[in-house]
Coordinates of C-alpha atoms in Angstrom, one line a residue:
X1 CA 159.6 -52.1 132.4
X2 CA 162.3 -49.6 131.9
X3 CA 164.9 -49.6 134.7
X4 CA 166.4 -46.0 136.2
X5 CA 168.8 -44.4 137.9
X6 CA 168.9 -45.2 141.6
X7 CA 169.6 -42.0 143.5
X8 CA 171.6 -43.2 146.2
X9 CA 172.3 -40.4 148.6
X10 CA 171.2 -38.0 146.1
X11 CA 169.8 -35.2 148.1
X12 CA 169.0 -32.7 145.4
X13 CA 165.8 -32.8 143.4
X14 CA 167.2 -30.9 140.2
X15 CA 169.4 -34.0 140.2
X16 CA 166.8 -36.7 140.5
X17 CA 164.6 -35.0 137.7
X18 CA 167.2 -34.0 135.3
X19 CA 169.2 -37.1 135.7
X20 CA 165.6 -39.4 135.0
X21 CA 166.4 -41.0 138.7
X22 CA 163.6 -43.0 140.5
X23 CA 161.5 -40.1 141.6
X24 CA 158.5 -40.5 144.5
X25 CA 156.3 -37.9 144.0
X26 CA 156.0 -36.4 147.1
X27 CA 154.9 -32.9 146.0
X28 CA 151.5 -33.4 146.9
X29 CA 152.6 -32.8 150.5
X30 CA 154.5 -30.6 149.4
X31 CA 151.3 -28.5 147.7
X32 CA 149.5 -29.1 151.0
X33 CA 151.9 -27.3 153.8
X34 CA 152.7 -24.8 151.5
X35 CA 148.6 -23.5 150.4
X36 CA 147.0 -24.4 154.1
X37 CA 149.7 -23.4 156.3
X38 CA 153.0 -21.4 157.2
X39 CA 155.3 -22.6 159.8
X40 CA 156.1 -25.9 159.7
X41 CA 158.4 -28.8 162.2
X42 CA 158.9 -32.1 161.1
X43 CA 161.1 -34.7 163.0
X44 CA 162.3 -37.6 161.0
X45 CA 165.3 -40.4 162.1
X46 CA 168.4 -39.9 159.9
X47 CA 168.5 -41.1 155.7
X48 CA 164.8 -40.7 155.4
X49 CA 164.7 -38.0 153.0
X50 CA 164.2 -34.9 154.8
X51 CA 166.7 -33.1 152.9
X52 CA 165.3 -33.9 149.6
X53 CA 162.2 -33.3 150.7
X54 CA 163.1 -30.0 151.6
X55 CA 165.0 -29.1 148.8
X56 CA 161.8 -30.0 146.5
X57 CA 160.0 -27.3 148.7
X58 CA 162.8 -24.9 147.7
X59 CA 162.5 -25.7 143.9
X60 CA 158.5 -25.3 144.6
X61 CA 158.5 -22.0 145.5
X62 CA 161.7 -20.4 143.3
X63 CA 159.5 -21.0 140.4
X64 CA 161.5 -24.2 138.6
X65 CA 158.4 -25.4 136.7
X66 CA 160.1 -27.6 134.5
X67 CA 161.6 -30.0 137.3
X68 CA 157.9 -30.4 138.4
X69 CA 156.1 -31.6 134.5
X70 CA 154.1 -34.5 135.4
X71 CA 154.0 -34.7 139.0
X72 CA 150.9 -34.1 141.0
X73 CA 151.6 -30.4 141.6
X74 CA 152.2 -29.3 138.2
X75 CA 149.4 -28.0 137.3
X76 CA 148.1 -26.7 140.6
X77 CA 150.7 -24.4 141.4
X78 CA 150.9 -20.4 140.7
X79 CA 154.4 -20.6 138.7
X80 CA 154.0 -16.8 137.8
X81 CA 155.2 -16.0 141.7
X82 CA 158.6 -16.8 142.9
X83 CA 160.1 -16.5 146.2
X84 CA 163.1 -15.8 147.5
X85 CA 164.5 -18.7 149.4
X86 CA 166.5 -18.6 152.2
X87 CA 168.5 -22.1 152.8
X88 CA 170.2 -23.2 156.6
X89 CA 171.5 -26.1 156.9
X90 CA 174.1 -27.8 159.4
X91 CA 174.4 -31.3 157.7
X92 CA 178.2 -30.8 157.4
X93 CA 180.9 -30.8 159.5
X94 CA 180.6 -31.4 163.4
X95 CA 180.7 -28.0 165.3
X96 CA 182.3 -28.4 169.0
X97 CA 182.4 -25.0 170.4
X98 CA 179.6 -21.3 170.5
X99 CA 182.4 -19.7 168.5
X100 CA 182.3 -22.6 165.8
X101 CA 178.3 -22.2 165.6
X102 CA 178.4 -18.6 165.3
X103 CA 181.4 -18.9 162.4
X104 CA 179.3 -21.6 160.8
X105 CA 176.2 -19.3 160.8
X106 CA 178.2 -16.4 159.2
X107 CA 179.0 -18.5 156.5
X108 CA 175.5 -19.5 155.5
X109 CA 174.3 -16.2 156.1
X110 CA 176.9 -14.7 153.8
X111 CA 176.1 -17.8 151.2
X112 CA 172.6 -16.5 151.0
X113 CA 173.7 -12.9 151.2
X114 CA 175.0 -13.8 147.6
X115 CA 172.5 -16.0 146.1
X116 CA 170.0 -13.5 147.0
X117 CA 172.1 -10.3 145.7
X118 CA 171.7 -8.5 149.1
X119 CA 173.6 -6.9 151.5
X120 CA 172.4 -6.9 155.0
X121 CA 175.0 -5.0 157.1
X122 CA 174.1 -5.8 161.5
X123 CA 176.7 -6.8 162.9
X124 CA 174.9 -9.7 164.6
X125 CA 173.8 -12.5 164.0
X126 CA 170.1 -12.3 164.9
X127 CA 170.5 -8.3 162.9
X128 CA 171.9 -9.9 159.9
X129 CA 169.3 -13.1 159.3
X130 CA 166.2 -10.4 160.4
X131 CA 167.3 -7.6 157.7
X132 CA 168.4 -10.6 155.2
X133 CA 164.9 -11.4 155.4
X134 CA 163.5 -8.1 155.2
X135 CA 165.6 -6.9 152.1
X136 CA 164.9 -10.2 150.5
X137 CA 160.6 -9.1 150.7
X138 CA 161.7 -5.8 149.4
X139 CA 163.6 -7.0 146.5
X140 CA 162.1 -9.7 145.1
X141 CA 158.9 -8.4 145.9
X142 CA 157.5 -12.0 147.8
X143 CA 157.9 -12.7 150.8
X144 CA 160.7 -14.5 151.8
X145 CA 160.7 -18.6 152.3
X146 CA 162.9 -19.8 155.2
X147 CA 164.3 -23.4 155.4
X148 CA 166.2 -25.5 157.6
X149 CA 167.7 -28.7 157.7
X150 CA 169.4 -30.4 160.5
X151 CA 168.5 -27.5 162.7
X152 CA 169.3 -29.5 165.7
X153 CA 172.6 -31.7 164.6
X154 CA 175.2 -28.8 166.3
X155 CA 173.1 -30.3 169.8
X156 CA 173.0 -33.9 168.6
X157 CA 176.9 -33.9 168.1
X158 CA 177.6 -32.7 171.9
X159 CA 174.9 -34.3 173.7
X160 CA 177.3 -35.9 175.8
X161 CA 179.3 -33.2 176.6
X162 CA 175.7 -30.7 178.3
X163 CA 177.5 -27.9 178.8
X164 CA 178.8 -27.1 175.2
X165 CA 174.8 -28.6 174.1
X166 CA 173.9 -26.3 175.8
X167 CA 175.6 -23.4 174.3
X168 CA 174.7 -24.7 171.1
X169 CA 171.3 -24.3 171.7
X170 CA 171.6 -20.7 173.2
X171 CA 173.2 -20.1 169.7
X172 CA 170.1 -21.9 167.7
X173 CA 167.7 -20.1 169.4
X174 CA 169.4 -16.6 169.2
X175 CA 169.0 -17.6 165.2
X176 CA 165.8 -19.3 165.2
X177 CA 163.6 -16.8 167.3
X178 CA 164.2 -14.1 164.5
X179 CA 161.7 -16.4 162.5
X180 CA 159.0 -15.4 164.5
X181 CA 159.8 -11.7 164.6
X182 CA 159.7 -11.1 161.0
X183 CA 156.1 -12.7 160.6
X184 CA 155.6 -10.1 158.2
X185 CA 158.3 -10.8 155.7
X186 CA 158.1 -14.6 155.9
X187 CA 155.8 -16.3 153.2
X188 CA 156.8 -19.6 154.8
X189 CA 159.2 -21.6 157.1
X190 CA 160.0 -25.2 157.6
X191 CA 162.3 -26.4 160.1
X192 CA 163.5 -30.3 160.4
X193 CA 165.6 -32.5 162.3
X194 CA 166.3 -35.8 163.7
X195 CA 165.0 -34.7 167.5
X196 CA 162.3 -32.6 169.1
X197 CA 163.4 -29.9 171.2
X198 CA 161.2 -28.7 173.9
X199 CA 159.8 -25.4 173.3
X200 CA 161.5 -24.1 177.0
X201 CA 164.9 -25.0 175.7
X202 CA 165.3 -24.4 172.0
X203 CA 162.0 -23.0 170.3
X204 CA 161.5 -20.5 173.5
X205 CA 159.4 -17.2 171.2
X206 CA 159.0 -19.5 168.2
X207 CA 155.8 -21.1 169.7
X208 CA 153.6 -20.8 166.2
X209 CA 155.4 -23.7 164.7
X210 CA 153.2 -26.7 163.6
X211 CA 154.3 -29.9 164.6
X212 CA 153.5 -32.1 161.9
X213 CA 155.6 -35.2 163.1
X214 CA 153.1 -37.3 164.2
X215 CA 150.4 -36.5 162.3
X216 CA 148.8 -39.4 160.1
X217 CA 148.0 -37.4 157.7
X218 CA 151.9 -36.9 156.9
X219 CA 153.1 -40.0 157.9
X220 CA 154.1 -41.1 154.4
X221 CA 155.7 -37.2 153.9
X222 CA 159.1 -39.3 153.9
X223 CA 160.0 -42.7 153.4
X224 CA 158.3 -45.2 150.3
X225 CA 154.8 -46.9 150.6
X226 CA 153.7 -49.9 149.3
X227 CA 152.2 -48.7 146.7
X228 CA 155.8 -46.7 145.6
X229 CA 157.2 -50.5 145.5
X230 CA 154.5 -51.7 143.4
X231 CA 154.5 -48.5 140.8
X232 CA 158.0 -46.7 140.8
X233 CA 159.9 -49.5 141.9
X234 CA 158.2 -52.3 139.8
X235 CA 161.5 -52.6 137.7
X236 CA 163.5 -53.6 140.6
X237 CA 161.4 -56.2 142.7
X238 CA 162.3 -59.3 140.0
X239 CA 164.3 -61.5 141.7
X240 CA 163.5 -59.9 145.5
X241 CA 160.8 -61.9 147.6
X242 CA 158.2 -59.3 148.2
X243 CA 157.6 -60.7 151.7
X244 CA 160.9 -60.7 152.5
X245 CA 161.6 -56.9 151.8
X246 CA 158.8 -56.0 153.6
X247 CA 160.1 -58.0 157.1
X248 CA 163.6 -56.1 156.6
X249 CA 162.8 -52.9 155.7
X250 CA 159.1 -52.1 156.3
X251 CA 157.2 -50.6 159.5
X252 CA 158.5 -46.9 159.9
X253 CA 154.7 -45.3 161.2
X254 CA 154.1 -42.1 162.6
X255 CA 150.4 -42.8 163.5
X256 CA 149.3 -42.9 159.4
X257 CA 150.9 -45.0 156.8
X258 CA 153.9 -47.5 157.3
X259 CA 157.2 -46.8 154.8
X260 CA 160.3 -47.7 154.1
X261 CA 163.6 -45.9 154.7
X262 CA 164.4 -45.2 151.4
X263 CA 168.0 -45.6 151.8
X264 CA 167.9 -49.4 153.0
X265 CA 165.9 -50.4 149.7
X266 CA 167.9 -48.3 146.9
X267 CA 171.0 -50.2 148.6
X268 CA 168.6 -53.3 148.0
X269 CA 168.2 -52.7 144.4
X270 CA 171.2 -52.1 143.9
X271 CA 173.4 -54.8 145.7
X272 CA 170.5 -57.5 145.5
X273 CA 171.3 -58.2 149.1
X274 CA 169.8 -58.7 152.5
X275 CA 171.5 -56.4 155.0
X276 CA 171.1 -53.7 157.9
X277 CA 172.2 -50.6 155.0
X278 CA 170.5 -48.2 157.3
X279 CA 171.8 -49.5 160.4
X280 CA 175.4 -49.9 159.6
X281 CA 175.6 -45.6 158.9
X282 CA 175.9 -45.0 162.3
X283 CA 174.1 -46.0 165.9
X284 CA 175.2 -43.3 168.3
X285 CA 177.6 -44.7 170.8
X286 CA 175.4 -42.0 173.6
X287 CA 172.6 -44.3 172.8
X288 CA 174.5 -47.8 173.6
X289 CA 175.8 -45.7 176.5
X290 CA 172.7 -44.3 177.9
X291 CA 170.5 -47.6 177.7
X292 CA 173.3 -49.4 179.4
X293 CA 173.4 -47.1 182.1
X294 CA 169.6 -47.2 182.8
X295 CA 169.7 -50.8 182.5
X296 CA 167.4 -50.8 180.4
X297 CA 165.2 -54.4 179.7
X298 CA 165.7 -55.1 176.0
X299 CA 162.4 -57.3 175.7
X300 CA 161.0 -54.7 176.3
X301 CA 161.3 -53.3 173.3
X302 CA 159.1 -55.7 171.8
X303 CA 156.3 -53.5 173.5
X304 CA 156.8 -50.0 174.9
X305 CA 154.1 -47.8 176.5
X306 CA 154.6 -44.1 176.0
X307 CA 152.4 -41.1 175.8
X308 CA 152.5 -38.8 172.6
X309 CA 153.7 -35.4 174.2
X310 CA 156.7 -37.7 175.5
X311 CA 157.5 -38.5 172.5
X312 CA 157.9 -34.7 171.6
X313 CA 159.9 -34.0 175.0
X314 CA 163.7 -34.2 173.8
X315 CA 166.1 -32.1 176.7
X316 CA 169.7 -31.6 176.8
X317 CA 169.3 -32.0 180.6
X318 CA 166.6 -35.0 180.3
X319 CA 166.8 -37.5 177.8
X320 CA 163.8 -40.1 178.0
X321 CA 164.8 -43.3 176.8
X322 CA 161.6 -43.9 174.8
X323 CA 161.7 -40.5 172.8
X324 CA 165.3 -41.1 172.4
X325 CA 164.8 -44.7 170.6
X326 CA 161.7 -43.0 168.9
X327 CA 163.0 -39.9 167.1
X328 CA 166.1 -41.5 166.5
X329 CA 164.2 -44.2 164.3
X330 CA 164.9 -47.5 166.4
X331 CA 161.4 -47.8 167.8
X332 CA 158.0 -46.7 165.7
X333 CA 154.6 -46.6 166.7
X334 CA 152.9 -49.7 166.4
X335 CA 149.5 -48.8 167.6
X336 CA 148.1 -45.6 169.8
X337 CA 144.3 -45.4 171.5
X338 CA 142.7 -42.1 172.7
X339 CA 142.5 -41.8 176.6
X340 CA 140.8 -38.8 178.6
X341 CA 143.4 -36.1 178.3
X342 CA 146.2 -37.6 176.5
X343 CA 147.3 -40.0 173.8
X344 CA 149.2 -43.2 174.3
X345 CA 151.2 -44.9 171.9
X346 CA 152.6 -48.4 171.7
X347 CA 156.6 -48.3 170.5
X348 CA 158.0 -51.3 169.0
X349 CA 160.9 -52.7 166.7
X350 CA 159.8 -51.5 162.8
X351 CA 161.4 -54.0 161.0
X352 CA 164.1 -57.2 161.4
X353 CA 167.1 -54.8 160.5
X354 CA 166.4 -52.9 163.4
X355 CA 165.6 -55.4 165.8
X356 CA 168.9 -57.8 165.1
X357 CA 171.1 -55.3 164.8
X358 CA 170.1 -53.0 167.6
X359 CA 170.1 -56.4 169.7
X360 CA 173.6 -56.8 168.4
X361 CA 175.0 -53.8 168.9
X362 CA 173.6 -53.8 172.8
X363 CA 174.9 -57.7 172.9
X364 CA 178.1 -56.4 171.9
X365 CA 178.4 -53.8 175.0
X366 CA 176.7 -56.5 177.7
X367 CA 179.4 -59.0 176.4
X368 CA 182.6 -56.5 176.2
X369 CA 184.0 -59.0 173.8
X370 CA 182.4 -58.1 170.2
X371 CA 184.1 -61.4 168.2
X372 CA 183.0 -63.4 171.1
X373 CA 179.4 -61.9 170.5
X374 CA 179.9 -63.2 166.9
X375 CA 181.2 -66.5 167.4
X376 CA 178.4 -67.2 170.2
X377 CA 175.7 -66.3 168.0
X378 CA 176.6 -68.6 165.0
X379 CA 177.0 -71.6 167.0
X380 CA 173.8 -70.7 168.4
X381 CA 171.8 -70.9 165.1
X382 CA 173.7 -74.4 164.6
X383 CA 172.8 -76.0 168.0
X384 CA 169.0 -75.3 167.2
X385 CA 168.9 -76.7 164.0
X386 CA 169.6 -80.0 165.4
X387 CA 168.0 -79.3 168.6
X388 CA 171.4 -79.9 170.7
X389 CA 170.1 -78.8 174.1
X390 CA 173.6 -79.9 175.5
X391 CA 175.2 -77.7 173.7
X392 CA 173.2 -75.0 173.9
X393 CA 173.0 -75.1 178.0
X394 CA 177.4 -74.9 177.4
X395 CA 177.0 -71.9 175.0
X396 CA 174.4 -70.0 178.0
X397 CA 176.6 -70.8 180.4
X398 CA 180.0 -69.4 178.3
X399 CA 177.5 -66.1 177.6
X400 CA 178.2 -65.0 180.9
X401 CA 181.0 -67.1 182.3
X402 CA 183.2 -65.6 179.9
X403 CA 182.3 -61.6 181.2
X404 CA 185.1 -60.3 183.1
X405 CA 184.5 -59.8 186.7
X406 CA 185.3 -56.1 186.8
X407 CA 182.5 -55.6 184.3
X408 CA 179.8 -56.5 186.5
X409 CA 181.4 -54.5 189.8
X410 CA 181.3 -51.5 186.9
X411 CA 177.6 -51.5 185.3
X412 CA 174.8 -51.0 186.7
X413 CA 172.9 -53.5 184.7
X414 CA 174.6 -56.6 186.1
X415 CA 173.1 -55.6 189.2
X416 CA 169.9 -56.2 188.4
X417 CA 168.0 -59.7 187.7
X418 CA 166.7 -59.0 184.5
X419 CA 170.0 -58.8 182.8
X420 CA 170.3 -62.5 182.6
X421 CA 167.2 -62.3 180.5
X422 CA 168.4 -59.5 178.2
X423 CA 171.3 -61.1 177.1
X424 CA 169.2 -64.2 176.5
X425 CA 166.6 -62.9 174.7
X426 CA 168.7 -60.5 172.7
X427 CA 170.8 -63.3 171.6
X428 CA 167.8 -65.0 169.5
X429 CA 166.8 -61.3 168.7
X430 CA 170.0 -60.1 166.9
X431 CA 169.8 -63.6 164.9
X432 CA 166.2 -62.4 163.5
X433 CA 164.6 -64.9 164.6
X434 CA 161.3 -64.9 165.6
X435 CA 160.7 -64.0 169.3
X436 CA 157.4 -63.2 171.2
X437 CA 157.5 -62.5 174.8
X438 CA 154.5 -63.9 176.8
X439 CA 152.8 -62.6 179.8
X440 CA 155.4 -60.5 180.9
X441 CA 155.0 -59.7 184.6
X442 CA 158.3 -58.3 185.9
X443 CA 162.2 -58.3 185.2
X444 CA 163.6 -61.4 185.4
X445 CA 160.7 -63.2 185.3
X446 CA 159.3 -63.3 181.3
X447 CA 158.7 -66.1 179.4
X448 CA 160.0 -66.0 175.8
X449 CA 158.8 -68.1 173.0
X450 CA 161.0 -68.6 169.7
X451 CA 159.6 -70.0 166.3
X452 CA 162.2 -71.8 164.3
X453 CA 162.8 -74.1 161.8
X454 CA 158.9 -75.7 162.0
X455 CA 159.1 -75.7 165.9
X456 CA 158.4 -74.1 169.0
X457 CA 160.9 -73.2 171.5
X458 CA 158.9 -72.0 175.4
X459 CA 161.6 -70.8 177.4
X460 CA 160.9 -69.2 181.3
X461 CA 163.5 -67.5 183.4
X462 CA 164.3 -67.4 186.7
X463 CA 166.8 -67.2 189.7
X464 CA 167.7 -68.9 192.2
X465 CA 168.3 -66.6 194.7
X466 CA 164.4 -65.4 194.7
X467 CA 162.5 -68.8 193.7
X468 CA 163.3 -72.6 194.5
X469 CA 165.6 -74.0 191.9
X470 CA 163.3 -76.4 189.8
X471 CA 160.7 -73.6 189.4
X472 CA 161.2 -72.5 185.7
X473 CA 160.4 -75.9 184.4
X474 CA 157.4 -76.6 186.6
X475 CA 155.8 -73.0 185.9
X476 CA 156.2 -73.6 182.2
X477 CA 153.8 -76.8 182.6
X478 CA 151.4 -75.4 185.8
X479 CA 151.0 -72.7 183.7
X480 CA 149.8 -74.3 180.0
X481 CA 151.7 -72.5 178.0
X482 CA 151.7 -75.5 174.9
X483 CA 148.2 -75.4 175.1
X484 CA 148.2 -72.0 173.1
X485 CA 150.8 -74.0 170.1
X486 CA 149.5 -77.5 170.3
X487 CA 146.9 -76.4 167.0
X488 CA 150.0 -76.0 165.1
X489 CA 151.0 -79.8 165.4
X490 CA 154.2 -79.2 165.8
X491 CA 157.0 -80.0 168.0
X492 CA 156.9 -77.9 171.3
X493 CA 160.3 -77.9 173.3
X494 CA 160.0 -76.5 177.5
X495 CA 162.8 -74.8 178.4
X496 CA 162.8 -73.8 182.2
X497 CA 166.6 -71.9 182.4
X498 CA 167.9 -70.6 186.2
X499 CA 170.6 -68.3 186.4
X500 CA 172.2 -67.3 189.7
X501 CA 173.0 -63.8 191.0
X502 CA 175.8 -65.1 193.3
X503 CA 178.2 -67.4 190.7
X504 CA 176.5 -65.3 187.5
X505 CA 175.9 -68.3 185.8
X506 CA 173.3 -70.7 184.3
X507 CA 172.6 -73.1 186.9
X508 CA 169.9 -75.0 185.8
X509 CA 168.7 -75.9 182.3
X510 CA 165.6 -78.1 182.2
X511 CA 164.1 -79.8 179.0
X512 CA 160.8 -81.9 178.0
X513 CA 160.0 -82.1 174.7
X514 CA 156.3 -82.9 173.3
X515 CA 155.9 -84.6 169.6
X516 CA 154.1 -82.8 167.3
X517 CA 150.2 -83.3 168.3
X518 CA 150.9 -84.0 171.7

């Protein structure tokens, strides 16, 4: 098997094809949206390929035949007609101000003012982009193809700050509701992103879009299959546990078929390494921010209930915290059932790289002290490989003895029971390990069950302050919890841990071990 080119952060399919890159053939998609429909949304997190994907719609329809010999399009495709393409994209720079977005979309417009050897001359910007698209049809004599990329990343990169998102999106939607008015010089449009807008606030006039972002039967549109691994890939996988890749980087599913983000495994192939590629480009502080000032329950993300249309609801004013960790790639649907009038969905962790290094990250801001966070958590994979439960009740106990007082008068989470829990069970999350929660019933009070090293760890929380000290342990037992592991014949450690509101502290720390059979 011949090896290729890896096309890390190659966004530009002349590139791929001329240079004899790796290449997933994603123009049957491609074929699809542009014969059976016209306007097109698709919402994918960031480095997943939307602007390659995009650009090979670009290529499609200017008529490049030869990039295209031998993929699935090839020969299904009216090459005689070419369109005139008209490009958008705000993937560079940050823009902080109206006047920058307006100075940004001059430039683009006067970009494709040249490439397409016209001269609009309205003053504004809505004139300009509506005659651009007209004189475009007239010249060329196809209608013209719109595309955008990043149409929503002059939001994203003031979502803090409201009032200049705001603006922004008055600006977007002075530009992107000329789309709609010049139906009749548009042969076809395609907008993506990283976030849904709501119609009210961003796509208000430019209600023919089709949504195709959850939509099984584009699910794959970006990202790489199994079957990519096994066929375009093959070269790479020697030496790589299949298994292995497929825990790390697998699980990405909008409702169809699970991918991979193809930047994490082209950093694979190349470096031969383990490690959170995607990640490490850049988890928005807002995020941190925002989950730490809902208090949000981190086990919870194991298992998140949501309908679909939430999912779709993204707001400068109202941010939900469930399409937020959706669209932005840190939660994927797991699994979704049809009820009367709606569709609910099941959110959960795709892969380890997300799951420990989200945990981390969140760790990192419960714990103010990040190298604390690091030293913590290797001493904590040491005292369970030789099961010192000593030493692991004196590393709980320094996990929140050692946050500063003023950081719990400060954030809201500390005042809330369940944040002895998070930090517990994130702790054995952001080490990969793996972590089921069981039967659930309310914040503060989950059990948490860790597989490691051919044993069973039962752990159940609780405080003081609500339930008699003692509890935790006794609940573990009442409750038969081993009788769900004792098939596995293997050692089963009950841990019952009690925290207290009042001295916020681990108080009590209760073991019993059974034997492997027992």
């Amino acid at each position: 098997m011949t090896r290729k080119k890896l096309p890390i952060g190659i966004q530009t399919f002349c590139e791929i094809r001329e240079d004899d890159c790796y290449y997933v053939d994603k123009t049957a998609y491609a074929l699809k949206l542009a014969v059976e429909g016209k306007y097109y949304f698709l919402s994918r997190p960031r480095r997943f390929g939307k602007s390659l994907f995009l650009d090979t719609l670009a290529e499609l329809f200017a008529g490049k035949e030869v990039l295209f010999q031998g993929l699935y399009c090839h020969d299904k495709w009216d090459w005689a007609k070419q369109y005139p393409v008209i490009r958008i994209s705000f993937a560079e720079g940050v823009l902080q101000s109206r006047a920058d977005l307006d100075e940004k979309i001059g430039e683009i417009l006067d970009f494709n003012r040249k490439q397409l050897d016209i001269d609009p001359q309205q003053p504004s910007i809505s004139g300009n982009f509506s005659e651009m698209i007209r004189l475009a049809h007239q010249k060329y004599g196809q209608r013209a193809v719109v595309l955008i990329d990043e149409y929503d990343k002059p939001i994203l990169d003031n979502i803090t700050n409201p009032d200049i998102a705001r603006q922004m999106c008055d600006g977007l939607r002075n530009l992107y509701s000329v789309i709609k008015g010049q139906d009749a010089h548009i042969r076809f449009a395609f907008l993506t992103g990283v976030s849904k807008f709501s119609k009210v606030s961003l796509f208000s006039g430019l209600n023919n879009l089709q949504d195709i972002t959850v939509d099984k039967r584009y699910s794959a549109v970006c990202g790489y299959t199994e079957a990519d691994l096994d066929t375009v890939f093959a070269p790479e996988l020697q030496g790589l546990e299949r298994g292995k890749i497929r825990d790390w980087y697998n699980g990405y599913n909008w409702l169809g078929e699970a991918v991979y983000n193809p930047f994490d495994l082209l950093l694979l192939f190349d470096t031969r390494e383990f490690k959170p590629y995607w990640f490490e480009t850049g988890t928005p502080t807002f995020l941190v921010d925002l989950l730490m000032q809902r208090g949000f329950f981190t086990p919870d993300f194991e298992k998140l209930l949501a309908t679909e249309t939430l999912l779709s609801t993204f707001d400068v004013d109202h941010i939900a915290s469930e399409a937020l960790l959706f669209q932005t790639g840190y939660l994927t649907i797991v699994s979704s059932r049809n009820l009367p009038g709606m569709t609910q969905v099941t959110l959960g962790y795709p892969n380890l790289e997300v799951k420990a290094s989200l945990n981390g990250v969140l760790l990192q801001a419960l714990t103010v002290d990040p190298a604390r966070y690091g030293r913590q958590a290797g001493q904590l994979y040491d005292l369970l490989l030789v099961n010192d439960f000593e030493g692991l009740q004196n590393l709980f106990t320094a996990f929140y003895t050692g946050i500063p007082h003023d950081w719990y008068r400060n954030n809201p989470i500390a005042q809330y029971e369940g944040y002895y829990a998070t930090v517990f069970y994130s702790y054995f999350a952001a080490l990969g390990l793996t972590v089921t929660l069981e039967d659930a019933t309310n914040h503060g009070r989950i059990d948490m069950t860790v597989h490691f090293n051919g044993q069973i760890y039962l752990f159940e929380f609780k405080v003081v302050e609500l339930v008699p000290e003692g509890k935790a342990l006794r609940q573990l037992k009442n409750k038969n919890y081993t009788e769900k592991y004792k098939a596995e014949r293997i050692p089963i450690h009950l841990i019952g841990v009690e925290f207290s509101k009042e001295s916020r502290s681990v108080v009590g720390f209760d073991i019993e071990t059974l034997g492997a059979g027992v």
